[in-house]
XYZ file of N, CA, C and O in Angstrom:
480
model
N 1.197 -1.020 -0.017
C -0.150 -0.281 -0.035
C 0.732 1.449 0.274
O 1.930 1.613 0.718
N 0.078 2.313 -0.584
C 1.273 3.593 -0.461
C 0.289 5.247 -0.524
O -1.003 4.565 -1.590
N 0.339 5.493 -0.126
C -0.218 6.692 0.070
C -0.008 7.900 -0.287
O 1.327 8.227 -0.371
N -0.380 8.824 -0.944
C 0.251 10.079 -1.803
C -0.724 10.676 -2.039
O -1.751 10.970 -2.282
N -0.376 11.941 -1.414
C -0.316 13.158 -1.121
C -0.049 14.481 -1.813
O 1.505 14.724 -2.080
N -0.779 14.952 -3.170
C 0.151 16.111 -3.979
C -0.570 17.615 -3.060
O -0.926 17.764 -2.275
N 0.446 18.505 -3.595
C 0.401 19.963 -3.272
C 1.423 20.829 -4.383
O 1.732 20.081 -5.709
N 1.028 21.890 -4.246
C 1.844 23.201 -5.394
C 0.753 24.060 -5.782
O 1.395 24.777 -6.974
N -0.476 23.152 -6.244
C -1.415 23.802 -7.095
C -2.058 25.531 -6.895
O -1.752 25.013 -5.589
N -2.539 25.818 -7.886
C -2.750 26.797 -6.840
C -3.485 28.106 -8.471
O -3.846 26.848 -9.223
N -3.447 29.202 -8.443
C -3.598 30.102 -9.341
C -2.663 31.007 -10.184
O -1.795 31.429 -9.224
N -2.208 31.053 -11.414
C -0.637 31.178 -12.319
C -2.073 31.726 -13.325
O -2.940 31.314 -13.795
N -0.846 33.204 -14.126
C -1.276 34.060 -14.816
C -0.617 32.339 -16.371
O 0.233 31.804 -16.008
N -1.506 32.960 -17.002
C -1.317 32.310 -18.835
C 0.552 32.595 -19.435
O 0.685 33.819 -18.643
N 1.085 31.915 -19.149
C 2.540 32.134 -19.347
C 3.174 31.765 -18.451
O 4.799 31.379 -18.510
N 2.965 31.746 -16.944
C 3.586 31.176 -15.786
C 3.914 29.698 -15.577
O 3.946 28.753 -16.172
N 4.877 29.488 -14.645
C 5.468 28.133 -14.216
C 4.974 27.438 -12.669
O 4.260 28.963 -12.240
N 4.569 26.383 -12.745
C 4.217 26.069 -11.150
C 4.315 25.080 -11.212
O 4.790 24.256 -11.685
N 5.216 24.423 -9.870
C 5.407 22.589 -9.740
C 4.295 21.941 -8.798
O 4.581 22.506 -7.809
N 4.088 20.693 -9.180
C 3.171 19.918 -8.080
C 4.544 19.279 -7.601
O 5.422 18.937 -8.467
N 3.988 19.140 -6.570
C 4.378 17.786 -5.625
C 3.953 17.007 -5.509
O 2.800 17.284 -4.633
N 4.550 15.505 -5.389
C 3.372 14.581 -4.371
C 4.070 13.372 -3.694
O 5.344 13.221 -3.978
N 4.232 13.751 -2.817
C 4.651 12.962 -1.710
C 3.814 12.024 -1.426
O 2.563 11.312 -0.760
N 4.715 10.712 -1.072
C 4.622 9.357 -1.115
C 4.893 8.436 0.645
O 6.104 8.708 0.503
N 3.829 7.841 0.782
C 4.563 7.052 2.334
C 4.731 5.667 1.833
O 4.330 5.255 0.239
N 5.023 5.257 2.044
C 5.866 3.797 1.755
C 7.275 3.061 2.041
O 8.042 4.140 1.953
N 7.616 2.463 2.548
C 9.245 1.315 2.480
C 10.044 1.266 0.924
O 11.009 1.442 1.177
N 9.328 1.025 0.208
C 9.658 0.637 -1.099
C 8.970 1.956 -2.427
O 8.873 1.416 -3.273
N 9.251 2.969 -2.291
C 8.833 3.929 -3.154
C 9.616 3.632 -4.143
O 8.699 3.623 -5.433
N 11.014 3.351 -4.732
C 11.588 2.847 -5.762
C 10.947 2.105 -6.451
O 11.237 1.901 -7.992
N 10.539 1.518 -6.412
C 10.213 0.569 -6.790
C 8.173 0.261 -7.547
O 8.180 -0.505 -8.755
N 7.773 1.929 -7.119
C 6.388 2.300 -7.755
C 7.093 3.261 -9.200
O 7.620 3.978 -8.634
N 6.344 2.442 -10.248
C 6.263 4.285 -10.925
C 5.435 5.187 -10.620
O 3.982 4.190 -9.849
N 5.554 5.795 -11.126
C 4.512 7.078 -11.453
C 3.765 7.935 -12.217
O 4.410 8.133 -13.511
N 3.022 8.025 -12.021
C 2.174 9.339 -13.156
C 1.878 10.347 -12.631
O 0.999 10.344 -11.504
N 1.151 10.896 -13.603
C 0.235 12.359 -13.610
C -1.021 12.317 -14.407
O -0.706 11.816 -15.575
N -1.815 13.112 -14.205
C -2.974 12.687 -14.498
C -4.407 13.512 -14.470
O -3.446 14.239 -13.134
N -4.921 14.379 -15.283
C -5.293 15.591 -14.398
C -6.764 15.707 -15.390
O -7.085 14.229 -16.165
N -7.844 16.241 -14.776
C -9.403 15.788 -15.180
C -10.248 17.748 -15.100
O -9.573 18.232 -14.033
N -9.895 18.236 -16.194
C -10.789 19.355 -15.476
C -12.884 19.361 -16.156
O -13.086 18.012 -16.049
N -12.797 20.263 -16.157
C -14.471 20.354 -15.291
C -15.725 19.666 -16.913
O -14.629 20.111 -17.652
N -15.977 19.084 -16.590
C -17.275 18.381 -17.233
C -16.335 17.321 -18.325
O -16.866 17.063 -19.624
N -14.774 16.715 -17.753
C -14.131 16.001 -19.214
C -13.698 14.526 -18.546
O -13.056 14.627 -16.915
N -13.500 13.686 -19.165
C -12.694 12.742 -18.031
C -10.762 12.508 -17.808
O -10.441 14.067 -18.221
N -10.178 11.848 -17.141
C -9.289 11.766 -16.724
C -8.388 12.049 -18.603
O -8.332 11.186 -18.585
N -7.465 12.720 -18.248
C -6.599 12.534 -19.319
C -4.528 12.612 -18.346
O -4.162 13.056 -17.519
N -4.021 11.283 -19.694
C -2.678 11.102 -18.885
C -1.607 12.405 -18.966
O -2.066 12.841 -20.289
N -0.700 12.464 -18.416
C 0.028 13.673 -18.262
C 1.258 13.447 -18.856
O 1.792 13.720 -19.351
N 2.292 12.397 -17.508
C 3.075 12.130 -18.033
C 3.514 10.960 -16.393
O 2.769 10.853 -15.755
N 4.364 10.077 -16.896
C 4.641 8.785 -16.153
C 6.432 9.054 -15.826
O 6.845 9.499 -17.194
N 6.903 8.031 -14.926
C 7.953 8.088 -14.954
C 8.064 7.073 -14.145
O 7.794 6.168 -13.667
N 8.989 6.185 -14.904
C 9.701 4.568 -13.877
C 10.262 4.880 -12.179
O 10.652 5.574 -12.011
N 10.945 3.312 -12.108
C 10.790 3.737 -10.227
C 12.165 4.330 -9.777
O 12.693 4.615 -9.181
N 13.072 4.018 -10.784
C 14.087 4.880 -11.116
C 14.648 6.026 -12.124
O 15.482 6.167 -11.540
N 13.341 6.457 -12.492
C 13.741 7.936 -12.597
C 14.175 7.973 -14.229
O 14.779 8.999 -15.016
N 15.064 6.776 -14.971
C 15.643 6.288 -16.088
C 15.055 6.874 -17.141
O 15.255 7.101 -18.433
N 13.197 6.813 -17.513
C 12.024 6.487 -18.556
C 11.456 7.015 -17.888
O 10.907 7.273 -16.741
N 10.969 7.934 -18.466
C 9.858 8.795 -19.279
C 9.073 8.800 -20.139
O 9.131 8.624 -21.083
N 7.203 9.478 -20.381
C 6.371 9.192 -20.900
C 5.810 10.335 -20.674
O 5.397 10.413 -20.266
N 5.162 11.119 -21.777
C 4.396 11.934 -22.213
C 3.130 12.392 -22.680
O 3.727 11.381 -23.656
N 2.350 12.571 -22.027
C 1.288 13.207 -23.106
C 1.227 14.036 -24.413
O 2.080 14.731 -23.932
N 0.758 14.242 -25.391
C 1.034 14.684 -26.201
C 1.072 16.457 -26.279
O 1.423 17.558 -26.488
N -0.139 16.460 -25.163
C -0.743 17.853 -24.782
C 0.392 18.267 -23.852
O 0.209 20.104 -24.178
N 1.192 17.757 -23.211
C 1.988 18.809 -22.350
C 3.522 18.630 -23.169
O 4.724 19.345 -22.586
N 4.200 17.926 -23.985
C 5.356 17.259 -24.488
C 5.709 18.895 -24.633
O 5.599 19.546 -25.642
N 7.341 19.187 -24.215
C 7.358 20.357 -24.366
C 7.592 20.909 -23.235
O 8.475 22.247 -23.237
N 6.508 21.278 -22.862
C 5.895 22.276 -22.324
C 6.560 21.291 -20.484
O 6.734 22.817 -19.667
N 5.817 20.240 -19.999
C 6.194 19.894 -18.508
C 7.156 19.304 -18.303
O 7.339 18.271 -19.472
N 7.497 18.222 -17.399
C 8.525 17.316 -17.246
C 8.402 16.901 -15.475
O 8.355 17.679 -14.831
N 8.545 15.702 -15.553
C 7.952 14.680 -14.373
C 9.568 14.129 -14.186
O 10.418 14.054 -15.001
N 9.992 14.208 -12.259
C 10.811 13.676 -12.156
C 10.652 13.264 -10.959
O 9.758 13.583 -10.345
N 11.597 12.298 -9.817
C 11.145 11.828 -8.548
C 12.994 12.228 -7.944
O 13.999 11.961 -8.340
N 12.300 12.585 -6.633
C 13.299 12.217 -5.682
C 12.695 10.524 -4.759
O 12.298 11.313 -4.099
N 13.951 9.593 -5.269
C 13.379 8.406 -4.294
C 13.811 8.535 -3.086
O 13.328 8.101 -1.650
N 14.899 9.703 -2.591
C 15.140 9.755 -1.489
C 14.290 10.368 -0.204
O 14.404 10.652 0.626
N 13.546 11.520 -0.674
C 12.756 12.660 -0.193
C 11.181 11.325 -0.533
O 10.157 12.065 -0.219
N 11.123 10.446 -1.194
C 9.850 9.772 -1.202
C 8.658 10.846 -2.025
O 7.726 10.324 -1.955
N 9.263 11.031 -3.468
C 8.608 12.235 -3.539
C 8.769 12.126 -4.956
O 10.158 12.527 -6.413
N 7.429 12.883 -5.998
C 7.172 12.889 -7.339
C 7.106 13.846 -7.832
O 6.253 14.663 -7.079
N 7.802 14.734 -8.758
C 7.288 16.485 -9.255
C 7.121 16.220 -10.907
O 6.958 15.740 -11.333
N 6.002 17.536 -10.738
C 5.413 17.630 -12.323
C 6.060 19.257 -12.235
O 5.093 19.795 -11.796
N 6.545 19.345 -13.132
C 7.613 20.888 -13.000
C 6.426 21.409 -14.626
O 6.617 20.663 -16.112
N 6.022 22.555 -14.161
C 4.562 22.872 -15.528
C 5.251 24.409 -16.109
O 5.262 25.653 -15.012
N 5.681 24.780 -17.662
C 6.133 25.894 -17.914
C 5.413 26.010 -18.753
O 4.808 25.363 -19.127
N 5.275 27.280 -19.362
C 4.428 28.077 -20.258
C 3.241 27.447 -20.072
O 2.106 27.222 -21.493
N 2.365 27.783 -19.404
C 1.304 26.779 -18.733
C -0.276 27.481 -19.621
O -0.455 28.520 -20.028
N -1.073 27.496 -19.572
C -1.941 27.683 -20.650
C -3.467 27.055 -20.133
O -3.556 26.914 -19.157
N -4.254 28.512 -20.880
C -5.823 28.073 -19.347
C -6.578 26.995 -19.933
O -6.543 26.532 -19.227
N -5.830 26.271 -20.941
C -7.090 25.108 -21.275
C -6.027 23.935 -20.093
O -6.415 23.182 -19.519
N -5.182 24.097 -19.510
C -4.017 23.576 -18.500
C -5.219 23.512 -17.545
O -4.340 22.602 -15.549
N -5.938 23.991 -17.196
C -6.619 24.407 -15.700
C -7.410 22.488 -15.329
O -7.977 22.311 -16.165
N -7.403 22.263 -14.312
C -7.803 21.368 -13.839
C -7.509 20.825 -12.946
O -6.788 21.936 -12.391
N -7.514 19.441 -12.430
C -7.742 19.044 -11.020
C -6.239 17.975 -11.358
O -6.671 16.838 -12.047
N -5.641 18.018 -10.731
C -4.403 17.014 -11.314
C -3.780 16.509 -9.836
O -3.878 16.201 -8.704
N -3.981 14.922 -11.059
C -3.500 13.823 -9.557
C -2.629 12.894 -9.598
O -1.817 13.405 -10.820
N -1.316 12.696 -8.813
C -0.478 11.248 -8.941
C -0.802 10.222 -8.756
O -2.030 10.188 -8.091
N -0.331 9.326 -8.887
C -0.673 7.848 -9.152
C 0.702 6.950 -8.915
O 1.962 7.726 -9.720
N 0.571 5.891 -8.682
C 1.413 4.857 -8.329
C 1.073 3.473 -8.597
O 0.067 3.065 -8.631
N 2.270 3.103 -9.597
C 1.756 1.158 -9.620
C 2.970 0.821 -9.340
O 3.956 0.788 -9.655
N 3.073 -0.298 -8.798
C 3.974 -1.279 -8.745
C 4.683 -1.798 -10.461
O 3.875 -2.030 -10.997
N 6.278 -1.821 -10.490
C 6.715 -2.169 -11.605
C 6.918 -1.227 -13.052
O 7.414 0.158 -12.579
N 6.223 -1.454 -14.141
C 6.744 -0.997 -15.391
C 5.810 0.097 -15.525
O 4.319 0.572 -14.234
N 6.268 1.604 -15.605
C 6.410 2.809 -15.543
C 4.711 3.110 -16.501
O 3.537 4.002 -15.982
N 4.274 2.170 -17.690
C 3.023 2.260 -18.389
C 1.815 1.006 -17.777
O 2.351 -0.289 -18.019
N 1.084 1.701 -17.639
C -0.128 0.473 -17.354
C -0.936 1.058 -16.627
O -1.732 2.511 -16.249
N -1.832 0.158 -16.034
C -3.291 0.655 -15.457
C -2.031 0.820 -13.887
O -1.804 0.738 -13.496
N -3.051 2.841 -13.540
C -2.073 2.238 -11.648
C -3.459 2.314 -10.421
O -4.765 2.815 -10.793
N -2.988 1.628 -10.121
C -3.656 1.665 -9.129
C -3.517 2.194 -7.100
O -5.092 2.204 -6.643
N -2.861 3.214 -7.096
C -2.989 4.088 -6.280
C -2.774 5.514 -6.393
O -2.637 6.151 -7.587
N -4.283 6.237 -5.874
C -3.948 8.021 -6.205
C -4.375 8.767 -5.167
O -5.122 8.019 -4.328
N -3.945 10.090 -4.967
C -3.550 11.073 -4.433
C -5.526 12.202 -4.324
O -5.954 10.973 -5.040
N -5.281 12.247 -3.609
C -6.673 13.808 -3.820
C -6.833 14.365 -4.905
O -7.554 15.230 -4.836
N -5.545 15.395 -5.701
C -5.381 15.839 -6.342
C -5.472 16.693 -6.096
O -5.489 17.956 -4.591
N -4.558 17.817 -7.036
C -4.420 19.498 -6.043
C -5.053 20.259 -7.547
O -4.837 20.110 -8.828
N -5.664 21.476 -7.055
C -6.469 22.407 -8.121
C -5.108 23.782 -8.952
O -4.626 23.753 -7.996
N -5.296 23.487 -10.217
C -4.274 24.040 -11.261
C -5.194 24.916 -12.098
O -6.233 24.230 -12.859
N -5.197 26.461 -11.684
C -6.350 27.038 -12.339
C -4.875 28.330 -12.800
O -4.176 28.959 -12.315
N -5.267 28.602 -14.489
C -4.131 29.402 -15.765
C -5.470 30.225 -15.789
O -6.371 29.619 -16.831
N -5.148 31.553 -15.620
C -6.005 32.847 -15.505
C -5.221 33.404 -17.120
O -4.513 33.339 -17.157
N -6.321 34.089 -18.169
C -5.458 34.307 -18.927
C -4.672 36.068 -19.204
O -5.657 36.811 -17.665
């Protein structure tokens, strides 16, 4: 079992930057692949980014490639999402998630989400 808590969301102007953090509990954090997802009002959940347990591999959704960067610090049991060049359409609740093993696939554990609002 792993518990996840997102933080760092808030209100930012278009073109600005924001870094989200996801703090994980558990003794074997490095064995979990981590991902970020988002859900805008009235829309379904969208895949944003994923990272392997050791941080060697990453994968991004097309909508954020070149703007967002996922990273992790296993010593701190934390995964990050650096968001640059933010657009109003990035407004959503952002969730981090974890799965054991391979970083692509269904995610088993989810945080509570953090709101990101990008104003024009």
